[in-house]
PDB file of C-alpha atoms in Angstrom:
ATOM      1  CA  UNK R  34     307.140 202.303 119.906  1.00 82.00           C
ATOM      2  CA  UNK R  35     306.519 206.060 119.896  1.00 87.00           C
ATOM      3  CA  UNK R  36     303.192 205.490 121.712  1.00 88.00           C
ATOM      4  CA  UNK R  37     304.976 203.466 124.400  1.00 90.00           C
ATOM      5  CA  UNK R  38     307.559 206.251 124.639  1.00 92.00           C
ATOM      6  CA  UNK R  39     304.837 208.872 125.087  1.00 92.00           C
ATOM      7  CA  UNK R  40     303.107 206.710 127.700  1.00 90.00           C
ATOM      8  CA  UNK R  41     306.359 206.327 129.615  1.00 91.00           C
ATOM      9  CA  UNK R  42     306.987 210.080 129.568  1.00 92.00           C
ATOM     10  CA  UNK R  43     303.398 210.835 130.599  1.00 91.00           C
ATOM     11  CA  UNK R  44     303.736 208.328 133.455  1.00 89.00           C
ATOM     12  CA  UNK R  45     306.972 209.803 134.765  1.00 87.00           C
ATOM     13  CA  UNK R  46     305.799 213.408 134.353  1.00 87.00           C
ATOM     14  CA  UNK R  47     302.028 213.157 135.047  1.00 79.00           C
ATOM     15  CA  UNK R  48     301.509 216.659 136.369  1.00 65.00           C
ATOM     16  CA  UNK R  49     303.195 218.492 133.523  1.00 59.00           C
ATOM     17  CA  UNK R  50     301.031 221.527 132.742  1.00 60.00           C
ATOM     18  CA  UNK R  51     299.431 221.679 129.326  1.00 62.00           C
ATOM     19  CA  UNK R  52     301.876 223.227 126.884  1.00 61.00           C
ATOM     20  CA  UNK R  53     300.920 226.430 125.082  1.00 67.00           C
ATOM     21  CA  UNK R  54     299.136 225.911 121.778  1.00 66.00           C
ATOM     22  CA  UNK R  55     302.364 226.808 119.940  1.00 71.00           C
ATOM     23  CA  UNK R  56     304.051 223.656 121.322  1.00 80.00           C
ATOM     24  CA  UNK R  57     303.508 220.449 119.364  1.00 88.00           C
ATOM     25  CA  UNK R  58     301.805 217.549 121.173  1.00 90.00           C
ATOM     26  CA  UNK R  59     304.122 215.094 122.929  1.00 91.00           C
ATOM     27  CA  UNK R  60     303.534 212.226 120.466  1.00 93.00           C
ATOM     28  CA  UNK R  61     304.240 214.521 117.520  1.00 93.00           C
ATOM     29  CA  UNK R  62     307.412 215.766 119.209  1.00 93.00           C
ATOM     30  CA  UNK R  63     308.592 212.186 119.769  1.00 95.00           C
ATOM     31  CA  UNK R  64     307.766 211.100 116.226  1.00 95.00           C
ATOM     32  CA  UNK R  65     309.518 214.128 114.719  1.00 94.00           C
ATOM     33  CA  UNK R  66     312.677 213.713 116.801  1.00 95.00           C
ATOM     34  CA  UNK R  67     312.821 209.981 116.028  1.00 95.00           C
ATOM     35  CA  UNK R  68     312.280 210.606 112.316  1.00 95.00           C
ATOM     36  CA  UNK R  69     314.757 213.500 112.042  1.00 95.00           C
ATOM     37  CA  UNK R  70     317.414 211.626 114.021  1.00 95.00           C
ATOM     38  CA  UNK R  71     316.792 208.368 112.169  1.00 95.00           C
ATOM     39  CA  UNK R  72     316.874 206.636 115.535  1.00 95.00           C
ATOM     40  CA  UNK R  73     317.239 202.870 115.404  1.00 94.00           C
ATOM     41  CA  UNK R  74     314.960 200.570 117.357  1.00 93.00           C
ATOM     42  CA  UNK R  75     317.813 199.459 119.639  1.00 94.00           C
ATOM     43  CA  UNK R  76     318.805 203.072 120.340  1.00 96.00           C
ATOM     44  CA  UNK R  77     315.236 203.936 121.301  1.00 96.00           C
ATOM     45  CA  UNK R  78     315.026 200.825 123.501  1.00 96.00           C
ATOM     46  CA  UNK R  79     318.234 201.918 125.209  1.00 97.00           C
ATOM     47  CA  UNK R  80     316.947 205.466 125.698  1.00 97.00           C
ATOM     48  CA  UNK R  81     313.754 204.136 127.258  1.00 96.00           C
ATOM     49  CA  UNK R  82     315.781 201.892 129.551  1.00 97.00           C
ATOM     50  CA  UNK R  83     317.770 204.940 130.651  1.00 98.00           C
ATOM     51  CA  UNK R  84     314.491 206.699 131.483  1.00 96.00           C
ATOM     52  CA  UNK R  85     313.447 203.622 133.448  1.00 95.00           C
ATOM     53  CA  UNK R  86     316.827 203.598 135.210  1.00 96.00           C
ATOM     54  CA  UNK R  87     316.399 207.275 136.113  1.00 96.00           C
ATOM     55  CA  UNK R  88     312.794 206.877 137.260  1.00 94.00           C
ATOM     56  CA  UNK R  89     313.393 206.876 141.021  1.00 93.00           C
ATOM     57  CA  UNK R  90     315.784 209.843 140.827  1.00 93.00           C
ATOM     58  CA  UNK R  91     313.335 211.751 138.619  1.00 92.00           C
ATOM     59  CA  UNK R  92     310.413 211.088 140.953  1.00 89.00           C
ATOM     60  CA  UNK R  93     312.515 212.135 143.936  1.00 88.00           C
ATOM     61  CA  UNK R  94     313.334 215.455 142.241  1.00 84.00           C
ATOM     62  CA  UNK R  95     309.727 216.043 141.215  1.00 81.00           C
ATOM     63  CA  UNK R  96     308.406 215.685 144.789  1.00 81.00           C
ATOM     64  CA  UNK R  97     307.889 219.023 146.510  1.00 72.00           C
ATOM     65  CA  UNK R  98     310.200 219.438 149.490  1.00 62.00           C
ATOM     66  CA  UNK R  99     308.910 221.226 152.597  1.00 57.00           C
ATOM     67  CA  UNK R 100     311.915 223.571 152.755  1.00 55.00           C
ATOM     68  CA  UNK R 101     311.400 224.830 149.202  1.00 52.00           C
ATOM     69  CA  UNK R 102     309.690 228.182 148.810  1.00 48.00           C
ATOM     70  CA  UNK R 103     307.579 228.586 145.740  1.00 47.00           C
ATOM     71  CA  UNK R 104     307.409 232.337 145.423  1.00 43.00           C
ATOM     72  CA  UNK R 105     309.555 233.755 142.657  1.00 42.00           C
ATOM     73  CA  UNK R 106     310.832 236.670 144.730  1.00 37.00           C
ATOM     74  CA  UNK R 107     313.162 234.328 146.625  1.00 41.00           C
ATOM     75  CA  UNK R 108     315.184 233.646 143.454  1.00 46.00           C
ATOM     76  CA  UNK R 109     317.175 236.851 144.007  1.00 47.00           C
ATOM     77  CA  UNK R 110     318.109 235.724 147.504  1.00 52.00           C
ATOM     78  CA  UNK R 111     319.219 232.224 146.541  1.00 53.00           C
ATOM     79  CA  UNK R 112     322.768 231.044 146.971  1.00 58.00           C
ATOM     80  CA  UNK R 113     324.624 229.696 143.900  1.00 58.00           C
ATOM     81  CA  UNK R 114     323.869 226.172 145.138  1.00 59.00           C
ATOM     82  CA  UNK R 115     320.146 226.990 145.414  1.00 66.00           C
ATOM     83  CA  UNK R 116     320.126 228.423 141.881  1.00 64.00           C
ATOM     84  CA  UNK R 117     321.905 225.307 140.594  1.00 66.00           C
ATOM     85  CA  UNK R 118     319.308 223.043 142.255  1.00 80.00           C
ATOM     86  CA  UNK R 119     316.461 225.219 140.963  1.00 76.00           C
ATOM     87  CA  UNK R 120     317.854 225.142 137.411  1.00 79.00           C
ATOM     88  CA  UNK R 121     318.435 221.380 137.660  1.00 87.00           C
ATOM     89  CA  UNK R 122     314.829 220.855 138.761  1.00 85.00           C
ATOM     90  CA  UNK R 123     313.583 222.920 135.805  1.00 88.00           C
ATOM     91  CA  UNK R 124     315.288 220.472 133.439  1.00 92.00           C
ATOM     92  CA  UNK R 125     314.282 217.357 135.377  1.00 93.00           C
ATOM     93  CA  UNK R 126     310.659 218.486 135.432  1.00 91.00           C
ATOM     94  CA  UNK R 127     310.582 218.596 131.612  1.00 92.00           C
ATOM     95  CA  UNK R 128     309.864 215.154 130.175  1.00 93.00           C
ATOM     96  CA  UNK R 129     310.741 216.278 126.656  1.00 94.00           C
ATOM     97  CA  UNK R 130     314.212 217.495 127.632  1.00 94.00           C
ATOM     98  CA  UNK R 131     314.921 214.373 129.680  1.00 96.00           C
ATOM     99  CA  UNK R 132     313.715 212.132 126.832  1.00 96.00           C
ATOM    100  CA  UNK R 133     315.909 214.022 124.379  1.00 97.00           C
ATOM    101  CA  UNK R 134     318.898 213.719 126.730  1.00 97.00           C
ATOM    102  CA  UNK R 135     318.319 209.983 127.159  1.00 98.00           C
ATOM    103  CA  UNK R 136     318.005 209.573 123.387  1.00 97.00           C
ATOM    104  CA  UNK R 137     321.214 211.521 122.692  1.00 97.00           C
ATOM    105  CA  UNK R 138     323.105 209.516 125.320  1.00 98.00           C
ATOM    106  CA  UNK R 139     321.729 206.223 123.984  1.00 98.00           C
ATOM    107  CA  UNK R 140     322.708 207.222 120.469  1.00 97.00           C
ATOM    108  CA  UNK R 141     326.235 208.071 121.592  1.00 96.00           C
ATOM    109  CA  UNK R 142     326.528 204.777 123.465  1.00 97.00           C
ATOM    110  CA  UNK R 143     324.960 202.468 120.862  1.00 96.00           C
ATOM    111  CA  UNK R 144     326.000 204.012 117.552  1.00 93.00           C
ATOM    112  CA  UNK R 145     329.510 204.241 116.134  1.00 90.00           C
ATOM    113  CA  UNK R 146     328.687 207.468 114.332  1.00 91.00           C
ATOM    114  CA  UNK R 147     326.320 209.859 116.038  1.00 92.00           C
ATOM    115  CA  UNK R 148     325.060 213.427 116.002  1.00 94.00           C
ATOM    116  CA  UNK R 149     326.675 216.330 117.778  1.00 96.00           C
ATOM    117  CA  UNK R 150     324.604 218.165 120.329  1.00 96.00           C
ATOM    118  CA  UNK R 151     324.198 221.020 117.851  1.00 96.00           C
ATOM    119  CA  UNK R 152     322.286 218.626 115.566  1.00 96.00           C
ATOM    120  CA  UNK R 153     320.079 217.445 118.456  1.00 96.00           C
ATOM    121  CA  UNK R 154     319.408 221.088 119.303  1.00 95.00           C
ATOM    122  CA  UNK R 155     318.350 221.807 115.733  1.00 94.00           C
ATOM    123  CA  UNK R 156     316.076 218.725 115.659  1.00 92.00           C
ATOM    124  CA  UNK R 157     314.360 219.781 118.891  1.00 91.00           C
ATOM    125  CA  UNK R 158     314.404 223.529 118.223  1.00 90.00           C
ATOM    126  CA  UNK R 159     316.447 224.188 121.368  1.00 92.00           C
ATOM    127  CA  UNK R 160     319.723 225.932 122.110  1.00 95.00           C
ATOM    128  CA  UNK R 161     322.879 223.784 122.205  1.00 96.00           C
ATOM    129  CA  UNK R 162     323.483 224.924 125.784  1.00 96.00           C
ATOM    130  CA  UNK R 163     320.096 223.453 126.765  1.00 95.00           C
ATOM    131  CA  UNK R 164     320.960 220.115 125.166  1.00 96.00           C
ATOM    132  CA  UNK R 165     324.356 220.109 126.898  1.00 96.00           C
ATOM    133  CA  UNK R 166     322.800 220.934 130.271  1.00 96.00           C
ATOM    134  CA  UNK R 167     320.001 218.366 129.891  1.00 96.00           C
ATOM    135  CA  UNK R 168     322.521 215.683 128.929  1.00 97.00           C
ATOM    136  CA  UNK R 169     324.727 216.505 131.927  1.00 96.00           C
ATOM    137  CA  UNK R 170     321.787 216.475 134.335  1.00 96.00           C
ATOM    138  CA  UNK R 171     320.376 213.250 132.909  1.00 97.00           C
ATOM    139  CA  UNK R 172     323.816 211.596 133.084  1.00 97.00           C
ATOM    140  CA  UNK R 173     323.935 212.482 136.773  1.00 95.00           C
ATOM    141  CA  UNK R 174     320.440 211.063 137.306  1.00 95.00           C
ATOM    142  CA  UNK R 175     321.533 207.674 135.963  1.00 97.00           C
ATOM    143  CA  UNK R 176     324.858 207.979 137.789  1.00 96.00           C
ATOM    144  CA  UNK R 177     326.647 207.871 134.419  1.00 97.00           C
ATOM    145  CA  UNK R 178     325.668 204.191 134.046  1.00 97.00           C
ATOM    146  CA  UNK R 179     325.186 203.783 130.297  1.00 97.00           C
ATOM    147  CA  UNK R 180     326.067 200.093 130.056  1.00 97.00           C
ATOM    148  CA  UNK R 181     323.169 197.619 130.128  1.00 97.00           C
ATOM    149  CA  UNK R 182     324.028 193.947 130.694  1.00 97.00           C
ATOM    150  CA  UNK R 183     322.856 191.700 127.860  1.00 96.00           C
ATOM    151  CA  UNK R 184     320.370 189.624 129.957  1.00 97.00           C
ATOM    152  CA  UNK R 185     318.816 192.835 131.299  1.00 97.00           C
ATOM    153  CA  UNK R 186     318.579 194.326 127.808  1.00 96.00           C
ATOM    154  CA  UNK R 187     316.958 191.148 126.446  1.00 96.00           C
ATOM    155  CA  UNK R 188     314.402 191.213 129.252  1.00 96.00           C
ATOM    156  CA  UNK R 189     313.776 194.912 128.552  1.00 95.00           C
ATOM    157  CA  UNK R 190     313.358 194.150 124.835  1.00 94.00           C
ATOM    158  CA  UNK R 191     310.730 191.474 125.601  1.00 94.00           C
ATOM    159  CA  UNK R 192     308.859 193.831 127.927  1.00 93.00           C
ATOM    160  CA  UNK R 193     308.789 196.624 125.347  1.00 92.00           C
ATOM    161  CA  UNK R 194     307.804 194.189 122.602  1.00 91.00           C
ATOM    162  CA  UNK R 195     304.802 193.041 124.693  1.00 91.00           C
ATOM    163  CA  UNK R 196     303.811 196.686 125.283  1.00 88.00           C
ATOM    164  CA  UNK R 197     303.968 197.439 121.564  1.00 86.00           C
ATOM    165  CA  UNK R 198     301.953 194.310 120.735  1.00 88.00           C
ATOM    166  CA  UNK R 199     299.251 195.322 123.209  1.00 87.00           C
ATOM    167  CA  UNK R 200     298.951 198.686 121.486  1.00 80.00           C
ATOM    168  CA  UNK R 201     298.614 197.211 117.985  1.00 73.00           C
TER     169      UNK R 201
END
């Protein structure tokens, strides 16, 4: 399922620039986070559904808007609202952070006992504040809708199962 996860992230964030050589490849990142967090299959399925649920909002944020200026000198002249939107877009444009946020939220929703954000930060080699911010932003993207109706989840499970079978 980690290959399907990577494919989903690469599909949602196709124009992500190549990471520096010091950053592990996406599939390795996914495998390491899943292994370190001991993520269950149902938690990963839920996290992927959350990414699917957020897809239209993510794509909307990733589209360049004509009123946005791309030169960095304007950052000093931005209003607090502009800085908030800019910072939000930085997080939304990072598939790894959004995947991690969806996984943490899915874990909190599905599992009775789950990790604190400090543990997720350690697993991903990020600051706790980054995990907190990514989780908040991702929650807003899915409009805080964590519940998945059983028939929808079963359909999602079948779809993912077919994708995994095609990759085997």
